[in-house]
Amino acid sequence: MKKIVSYISVALLLAGCSLKENLQGYVTKENFYKTEEQCLSALRACYTPLHYIYNGQFMMATEACTDLWFCSSSDDNAKLAISPSNPGCAATVWSYAYKGVARANECVACISACPLDESVKSPMVAEARAMRALYYY
């Protein structure tokens, strides 16, 4: 019985195994930045990391102990117990800020090189540069 099960499982593994990939839906820089809609879609993706940076934890770490906002929380970030050994929300801010920088850099490079009219490309490149500056800030 064990022999039969092992033969069947080997036969199923060999029959279901294929290294051929279907690249029909695969997106690369070379085949994506061709239309205005595609460039705008990439530019909108630059805004996504903002949601993860500017949240309640960030406000608690930056404003909770000032006269702008008081928080009587016992959370570590509210007490400003933020250090390299205990980064709290600072680790999230750094990681998502650099994701935003990377997305903005790609948009600047790829939109500048795309085959659109200069009057369409210039505002999008300027917006991507402004987003990159915000993430660096």
Short mmCIF file of N, CA and C in Angstrom, two decimals:
data_model
loop_
_atom_site.label_atom_id
_atom_site.label_comp_id
_atom_site.label_asym_id
_atom_site.label_seq_id
_atom_site.Cartn_x
_atom_site.Cartn_y
_atom_site.Cartn_z
N MET A 1 0.83 -1.20 0.00
CA MET A 1 0.00 0.00 0.00
C MET A 1 0.87 1.26 0.00
N LYS A 2 1.96 1.23 0.79
CA LYS A 2 2.85 2.39 0.84
C LYS A 2 3.51 2.62 -0.51
N LYS A 3 3.83 1.52 -1.21
CA LYS A 3 4.45 1.63 -2.52
C LYS A 3 3.51 2.30 -3.52
N ILE A 4 2.26 1.92 -3.48
CA ILE A 4 1.27 2.47 -4.41
C ILE A 4 1.08 3.97 -4.14
N VAL A 5 0.98 4.34 -2.87
CA VAL A 5 0.80 5.75 -2.51
C VAL A 5 2.02 6.57 -2.95
N SER A 6 3.20 6.02 -2.75
CA SER A 6 4.41 6.76 -3.14
C SER A 6 4.49 6.90 -4.66
N TYR A 7 4.11 5.88 -5.42
CA TYR A 7 4.13 5.98 -6.87
C TYR A 7 3.11 7.01 -7.37
N ILE A 8 1.96 7.01 -6.76
CA ILE A 8 0.92 7.96 -7.17
C ILE A 8 1.36 9.39 -6.85
N SER A 9 1.94 9.60 -5.68
CA SER A 9 2.37 10.95 -5.31
C SER A 9 3.51 11.44 -6.20
N VAL A 10 4.44 10.57 -6.57
CA VAL A 10 5.52 10.95 -7.48
C VAL A 10 4.95 11.26 -8.86
N ALA A 11 4.01 10.47 -9.32
CA ALA A 11 3.39 10.72 -10.63
C ALA A 11 2.66 12.05 -10.64
N LEU A 12 1.96 12.38 -9.55
CA LEU A 12 1.25 13.65 -9.46
C LEU A 12 2.22 14.82 -9.42
N LEU A 13 3.30 14.67 -8.69
CA LEU A 13 4.30 15.74 -8.62
C LEU A 13 4.94 16.00 -9.97
N LEU A 14 5.28 14.95 -10.69
CA LEU A 14 5.91 15.12 -11.99
C LEU A 14 4.95 15.66 -13.03
N ALA A 15 3.70 15.27 -12.93
CA ALA A 15 2.71 15.74 -13.91
C ALA A 15 2.34 17.20 -13.67
N GLY A 16 2.35 17.66 -12.42
CA GLY A 16 1.93 19.02 -12.12
C GLY A 16 3.05 20.03 -12.12
N CYS A 17 4.26 19.60 -12.35
CA CYS A 17 5.43 20.48 -12.27
C CYS A 17 5.75 21.05 -13.64
N SER A 18 5.79 22.36 -13.76
CA SER A 18 6.17 23.00 -15.01
C SER A 18 6.90 24.29 -14.68
N LEU A 19 8.00 24.54 -15.36
CA LEU A 19 8.78 25.75 -15.13
C LEU A 19 8.44 26.85 -16.12
N LYS A 20 7.46 26.61 -16.97
CA LYS A 20 7.06 27.60 -17.95
C LYS A 20 6.19 28.65 -17.27
N GLU A 21 6.56 29.94 -17.44
CA GLU A 21 5.82 31.03 -16.80
C GLU A 21 4.93 31.73 -17.81
N ASN A 22 3.79 32.20 -17.33
CA ASN A 22 2.90 33.00 -18.14
C ASN A 22 3.16 34.47 -17.80
N LEU A 23 3.84 35.18 -18.67
CA LEU A 23 4.22 36.57 -18.42
C LEU A 23 3.23 37.57 -19.01
N GLN A 24 2.03 37.14 -19.32
CA GLN A 24 1.07 38.01 -19.97
C GLN A 24 0.70 39.20 -19.09
N GLY A 25 0.50 38.99 -17.79
CA GLY A 25 0.11 40.07 -16.91
C GLY A 25 1.27 40.71 -16.16
N TYR A 26 2.48 40.36 -16.52
CA TYR A 26 3.67 40.86 -15.82
C TYR A 26 3.99 42.28 -16.29
N VAL A 27 4.22 43.18 -15.35
CA VAL A 27 4.47 44.58 -15.67
C VAL A 27 5.92 44.92 -15.36
N THR A 28 6.59 45.54 -16.33
CA THR A 28 7.96 46.03 -16.14
C THR A 28 8.00 47.52 -16.47
N LYS A 29 9.10 48.15 -16.15
CA LYS A 29 9.25 49.57 -16.49
C LYS A 29 9.21 49.78 -18.00
N GLU A 30 9.72 48.83 -18.73
CA GLU A 30 9.79 48.97 -20.18
C GLU A 30 8.42 48.91 -20.85
N ASN A 31 7.47 48.16 -20.28
CA ASN A 31 6.18 48.03 -20.94
C ASN A 31 5.04 48.72 -20.19
N PHE A 32 5.35 49.53 -19.17
CA PHE A 32 4.26 50.14 -18.41
C PHE A 32 4.07 51.62 -18.70
N TYR A 33 5.08 52.42 -18.65
CA TYR A 33 4.97 53.87 -18.75
C TYR A 33 4.80 54.30 -20.21
N LYS A 34 3.66 53.97 -20.80
CA LYS A 34 3.42 54.27 -22.21
C LYS A 34 2.29 55.28 -22.42
N THR A 35 1.29 55.29 -21.52
CA THR A 35 0.15 56.19 -21.68
C THR A 35 0.06 57.12 -20.47
N GLU A 36 -0.74 58.16 -20.63
CA GLU A 36 -0.95 59.11 -19.53
C GLU A 36 -1.61 58.44 -18.33
N GLU A 37 -2.54 57.53 -18.58
CA GLU A 37 -3.23 56.84 -17.50
C GLU A 37 -2.26 55.97 -16.69
N GLN A 38 -1.36 55.31 -17.38
CA GLN A 38 -0.39 54.47 -16.69
C GLN A 38 0.56 55.33 -15.84
N CYS A 39 0.98 56.46 -16.36
CA CYS A 39 1.85 57.35 -15.60
C CYS A 39 1.13 57.91 -14.38
N LEU A 40 -0.14 58.27 -14.54
CA LEU A 40 -0.92 58.77 -13.41
C LEU A 40 -1.13 57.68 -12.36
N SER A 41 -1.33 56.47 -12.81
CA SER A 41 -1.49 55.35 -11.88
C SER A 41 -0.23 55.15 -11.05
N ALA A 42 0.93 55.22 -11.68
CA ALA A 42 2.19 55.09 -10.95
C ALA A 42 2.38 56.26 -10.00
N LEU A 43 1.99 57.44 -10.42
CA LEU A 43 2.12 58.62 -9.57
C LEU A 43 1.21 58.54 -8.35
N ARG A 44 0.02 57.99 -8.53
CA ARG A 44 -0.90 57.81 -7.39
C ARG A 44 -0.34 56.83 -6.36
N ALA A 45 0.45 55.87 -6.83
CA ALA A 45 1.06 54.90 -5.91
C ALA A 45 2.09 55.56 -5.00
N CYS A 46 2.57 56.73 -5.37
CA CYS A 46 3.51 57.46 -4.51
C CYS A 46 2.84 57.94 -3.23
N TYR A 47 1.53 58.08 -3.24
CA TYR A 47 0.80 58.58 -2.07
C TYR A 47 0.49 57.50 -1.05
N THR A 48 0.57 56.24 -1.42
CA THR A 48 0.18 55.14 -0.53
C THR A 48 0.97 55.11 0.78
N PRO A 49 2.30 55.27 0.77
CA PRO A 49 3.03 55.21 2.04
C PRO A 49 2.65 56.30 3.04
N LEU A 50 2.06 57.39 2.58
CA LEU A 50 1.65 58.45 3.52
C LEU A 50 0.67 57.94 4.55
N HIS A 51 -0.19 57.02 4.14
CA HIS A 51 -1.20 56.47 5.04
C HIS A 51 -0.55 55.76 6.23
N TYR A 52 0.59 55.14 6.01
CA TYR A 52 1.26 54.39 7.06
C TYR A 52 2.21 55.25 7.89
N ILE A 53 2.55 56.44 7.40
CA ILE A 53 3.43 57.33 8.15
C ILE A 53 2.62 58.23 9.07
N TYR A 54 1.68 58.96 8.51
CA TYR A 54 0.92 59.93 9.28
C TYR A 54 -0.32 59.28 9.89
N ASN A 55 -0.11 58.61 11.01
CA ASN A 55 -1.20 57.94 11.71
C ASN A 55 -1.18 58.34 13.18
N GLY A 56 -1.98 57.72 13.99
CA GLY A 56 -2.07 58.06 15.41
C GLY A 56 -0.78 57.87 16.17
N GLN A 57 -0.04 56.82 15.84
CA GLN A 57 1.23 56.59 16.54
C GLN A 57 2.23 57.69 16.23
N PHE A 58 2.25 58.16 15.00
CA PHE A 58 3.16 59.24 14.63
C PHE A 58 2.80 60.52 15.37
N MET A 59 1.51 60.81 15.44
CA MET A 59 1.06 62.00 16.17
C MET A 59 1.40 61.88 17.65
N MET A 60 1.24 60.69 18.19
CA MET A 60 1.54 60.49 19.59
C MET A 60 3.03 60.70 19.87
N ALA A 61 3.87 60.24 18.96
CA ALA A 61 5.31 60.36 19.17
C ALA A 61 5.81 61.78 18.95
N THR A 62 5.13 62.55 18.12
CA THR A 62 5.63 63.88 17.79
C THR A 62 4.91 65.02 18.49
N GLU A 63 3.64 64.86 18.79
CA GLU A 63 2.86 65.97 19.32
C GLU A 63 2.26 65.73 20.70
N ALA A 64 2.27 64.51 21.20
CA ALA A 64 1.54 64.20 22.42
C ALA A 64 2.10 64.89 23.65
N CYS A 65 3.36 65.20 23.67
CA CYS A 65 3.95 65.82 24.85
C CYS A 65 4.24 67.30 24.63
N THR A 66 3.54 67.91 23.71
CA THR A 66 3.70 69.35 23.48
C THR A 66 2.43 70.06 23.91
N ASP A 67 2.43 71.37 23.77
CA ASP A 67 1.23 72.12 24.11
C ASP A 67 0.18 72.08 23.00
N LEU A 68 0.52 71.45 21.86
CA LEU A 68 -0.45 71.33 20.78
C LEU A 68 -1.45 70.22 21.01
N TRP A 69 -1.01 69.18 21.69
CA TRP A 69 -1.89 68.04 21.91
C TRP A 69 -1.43 67.33 23.17
N PHE A 70 -2.34 67.02 24.06
CA PHE A 70 -1.99 66.31 25.28
C PHE A 70 -2.58 64.91 25.23
N CYS A 71 -1.79 63.94 25.56
CA CYS A 71 -2.24 62.56 25.59
C CYS A 71 -1.77 61.94 26.90
N SER A 72 -2.69 61.47 27.67
CA SER A 72 -2.32 60.88 28.96
C SER A 72 -2.13 59.37 28.85
N SER A 73 -1.69 58.92 27.71
CA SER A 73 -1.52 57.50 27.46
C SER A 73 -0.27 56.98 28.16
N SER A 74 -0.28 55.69 28.44
CA SER A 74 0.91 55.06 29.03
C SER A 74 1.76 54.39 27.94
N ASP A 75 1.41 54.64 26.68
CA ASP A 75 2.15 54.07 25.57
C ASP A 75 3.57 54.62 25.55
N ASP A 76 4.53 53.79 25.15
CA ASP A 76 5.94 54.20 25.13
C ASP A 76 6.17 55.43 24.26
N ASN A 77 5.51 55.48 23.12
CA ASN A 77 5.73 56.61 22.23
C ASN A 77 5.17 57.90 22.82
N ALA A 78 4.12 57.81 23.61
CA ALA A 78 3.57 59.01 24.23
C ALA A 78 4.53 59.55 25.28
N LYS A 79 5.31 58.67 25.89
CA LYS A 79 6.30 59.10 26.88
C LYS A 79 7.61 59.50 26.21
N LEU A 80 7.65 59.41 24.89
CA LEU A 80 8.85 59.69 24.10
C LEU A 80 9.99 58.76 24.45
N ALA A 81 9.69 57.52 24.77
CA ALA A 81 10.71 56.51 25.02
C ALA A 81 11.13 55.90 23.68
N ILE A 82 11.58 56.75 22.78
CA ILE A 82 11.98 56.33 21.45
C ILE A 82 13.50 56.41 21.38
N SER A 83 14.13 55.33 21.09
CA SER A 83 15.59 55.29 21.00
C SER A 83 15.98 54.30 19.91
N PRO A 84 17.25 54.26 19.53
CA PRO A 84 17.66 53.28 18.51
C PRO A 84 17.38 51.83 18.92
N SER A 85 17.41 51.55 20.21
CA SER A 85 17.13 50.18 20.64
C SER A 85 15.64 49.92 20.75
N ASN A 86 14.83 50.97 20.84
CA ASN A 86 13.38 50.84 20.95
C ASN A 86 12.75 51.90 20.04
N PRO A 87 12.75 51.68 18.69
CA PRO A 87 12.35 52.75 17.79
C PRO A 87 10.86 53.07 17.78
N GLY A 88 10.01 52.15 18.21
CA GLY A 88 8.58 52.43 18.19
C GLY A 88 8.10 52.71 16.79
N CYS A 89 7.33 53.78 16.63
CA CYS A 89 6.78 54.09 15.30
C CYS A 89 7.84 54.68 14.38
N ALA A 90 9.00 55.04 14.90
CA ALA A 90 10.04 55.61 14.03
C ALA A 90 10.51 54.60 12.99
N ALA A 91 10.52 53.33 13.33
CA ALA A 91 10.91 52.31 12.35
C ALA A 91 9.91 52.27 11.19
N THR A 92 8.64 52.41 11.49
CA THR A 92 7.61 52.43 10.45
C THR A 92 7.77 53.67 9.58
N VAL A 93 8.02 54.81 10.22
CA VAL A 93 8.19 56.06 9.47
C VAL A 93 9.36 55.94 8.51
N TRP A 94 10.48 55.43 8.97
CA TRP A 94 11.65 55.31 8.10
C TRP A 94 11.40 54.34 6.95
N SER A 95 10.85 53.18 7.24
CA SER A 95 10.67 52.18 6.18
C SER A 95 9.69 52.66 5.11
N TYR A 96 8.57 53.26 5.52
CA TYR A 96 7.61 53.73 4.53
C TYR A 96 8.06 55.00 3.84
N ALA A 97 8.85 55.82 4.51
CA ALA A 97 9.39 57.01 3.84
C ALA A 97 10.33 56.60 2.72
N TYR A 98 11.14 55.59 2.95
CA TYR A 98 12.04 55.17 1.89
C TYR A 98 11.31 54.41 0.79
N LYS A 99 10.20 53.78 1.09
CA LYS A 99 9.37 53.21 0.02
C LYS A 99 8.81 54.33 -0.84
N GLY A 100 8.38 55.41 -0.20
CA GLY A 100 7.88 56.56 -0.95
C GLY A 100 8.95 57.20 -1.80
N VAL A 101 10.17 57.32 -1.26
CA VAL A 101 11.28 57.88 -2.03
C VAL A 101 11.57 57.01 -3.24
N ALA A 102 11.58 55.69 -3.06
CA ALA A 102 11.86 54.78 -4.17
C ALA A 102 10.79 54.90 -5.25
N ARG A 103 9.52 54.97 -4.85
CA ARG A 103 8.44 55.11 -5.83
C ARG A 103 8.53 56.43 -6.57
N ALA A 104 8.81 57.50 -5.83
CA ALA A 104 8.92 58.82 -6.47
C ALA A 104 10.11 58.86 -7.42
N ASN A 105 11.23 58.26 -7.03
CA ASN A 105 12.40 58.22 -7.93
C ASN A 105 12.08 57.48 -9.22
N GLU A 106 11.37 56.36 -9.09
CA GLU A 106 10.99 55.62 -10.30
C GLU A 106 10.07 56.44 -11.17
N CYS A 107 9.12 57.14 -10.57
CA CYS A 107 8.21 57.97 -11.36
C CYS A 107 8.95 59.09 -12.07
N VAL A 108 9.89 59.74 -11.38
CA VAL A 108 10.64 60.82 -12.02
C VAL A 108 11.41 60.28 -13.23
N ALA A 109 12.10 59.17 -13.04
CA ALA A 109 12.91 58.62 -14.12
C ALA A 109 12.06 58.10 -15.27
N CYS A 110 11.04 57.34 -14.96
CA CYS A 110 10.26 56.68 -16.02
C CYS A 110 9.30 57.63 -16.73
N ILE A 111 8.69 58.55 -15.99
CA ILE A 111 7.78 59.50 -16.64
C ILE A 111 8.57 60.46 -17.52
N SER A 112 9.77 60.83 -17.07
CA SER A 112 10.62 61.70 -17.90
C SER A 112 10.99 61.03 -19.21
N ALA A 113 11.13 59.73 -19.21
CA ALA A 113 11.54 59.00 -20.41
C ALA A 113 10.37 58.49 -21.25
N CYS A 114 9.14 58.66 -20.79
CA CYS A 114 8.00 58.08 -21.52
C CYS A 114 7.68 58.90 -22.77
N PRO A 115 6.99 58.29 -23.73
CA PRO A 115 6.73 58.95 -25.01
C PRO A 115 5.49 59.84 -25.00
N LEU A 116 5.35 60.69 -24.00
CA LEU A 116 4.21 61.60 -23.93
C LEU A 116 4.67 63.01 -24.28
N ASP A 117 3.70 63.88 -24.53
CA ASP A 117 3.99 65.28 -24.79
C ASP A 117 4.59 65.92 -23.53
N GLU A 118 5.50 66.85 -23.73
CA GLU A 118 6.19 67.49 -22.60
C GLU A 118 5.21 68.25 -21.69
N SER A 119 4.13 68.79 -22.25
CA SER A 119 3.16 69.52 -21.43
C SER A 119 2.38 68.59 -20.50
N VAL A 120 2.33 67.32 -20.83
CA VAL A 120 1.67 66.32 -19.98
C VAL A 120 2.65 65.77 -18.95
N LYS A 121 3.89 65.55 -19.37
CA LYS A 121 4.90 64.94 -18.50
C LYS A 121 5.37 65.89 -17.40
N SER A 122 5.56 67.16 -17.73
CA SER A 122 6.17 68.10 -16.78
C SER A 122 5.43 68.22 -15.45
N PRO A 123 4.09 68.37 -15.45
CA PRO A 123 3.40 68.44 -14.14
C PRO A 123 3.50 67.15 -13.34
N MET A 124 3.50 66.01 -14.02
CA MET A 124 3.60 64.74 -13.30
C MET A 124 4.99 64.56 -12.70
N VAL A 125 6.02 64.94 -13.43
CA VAL A 125 7.38 64.84 -12.91
C VAL A 125 7.56 65.80 -11.73
N ALA A 126 6.99 67.00 -11.84
CA ALA A 126 7.08 67.96 -10.74
C ALA A 126 6.37 67.43 -9.49
N GLU A 127 5.23 66.79 -9.67
CA GLU A 127 4.50 66.22 -8.54
C GLU A 127 5.29 65.08 -7.90
N ALA A 128 5.91 64.25 -8.71
CA ALA A 128 6.74 63.16 -8.17
C ALA A 128 7.93 63.72 -7.40
N ARG A 129 8.54 64.80 -7.89
CA ARG A 129 9.65 65.42 -7.17
C ARG A 129 9.18 66.03 -5.86
N ALA A 130 7.99 66.61 -5.85
CA ALA A 130 7.45 67.16 -4.61
C ALA A 130 7.17 66.05 -3.59
N MET A 131 6.66 64.92 -4.07
CA MET A 131 6.43 63.79 -3.17
C MET A 131 7.76 63.26 -2.62
N ARG A 132 8.78 63.20 -3.45
CA ARG A 132 10.09 62.75 -2.99
C ARG A 132 10.62 63.70 -1.92
N ALA A 133 10.44 65.00 -2.11
CA ALA A 133 10.89 65.97 -1.10
C ALA A 133 10.13 65.80 0.21
N LEU A 134 8.83 65.53 0.12
CA LEU A 134 8.05 65.29 1.35
C LEU A 134 8.54 64.07 2.08
N TYR A 135 8.83 63.00 1.38
CA TYR A 135 9.31 61.79 2.04
C TYR A 135 10.72 61.99 2.63
N TYR A 136 11.56 62.77 1.96
CA TYR A 136 12.86 63.07 2.54
C TYR A 136 12.72 63.93 3.79
N TYR A 137 11.73 64.81 3.80
CA TYR A 137 11.51 65.66 4.97
C TYR A 137 11.10 64.83 6.16
#
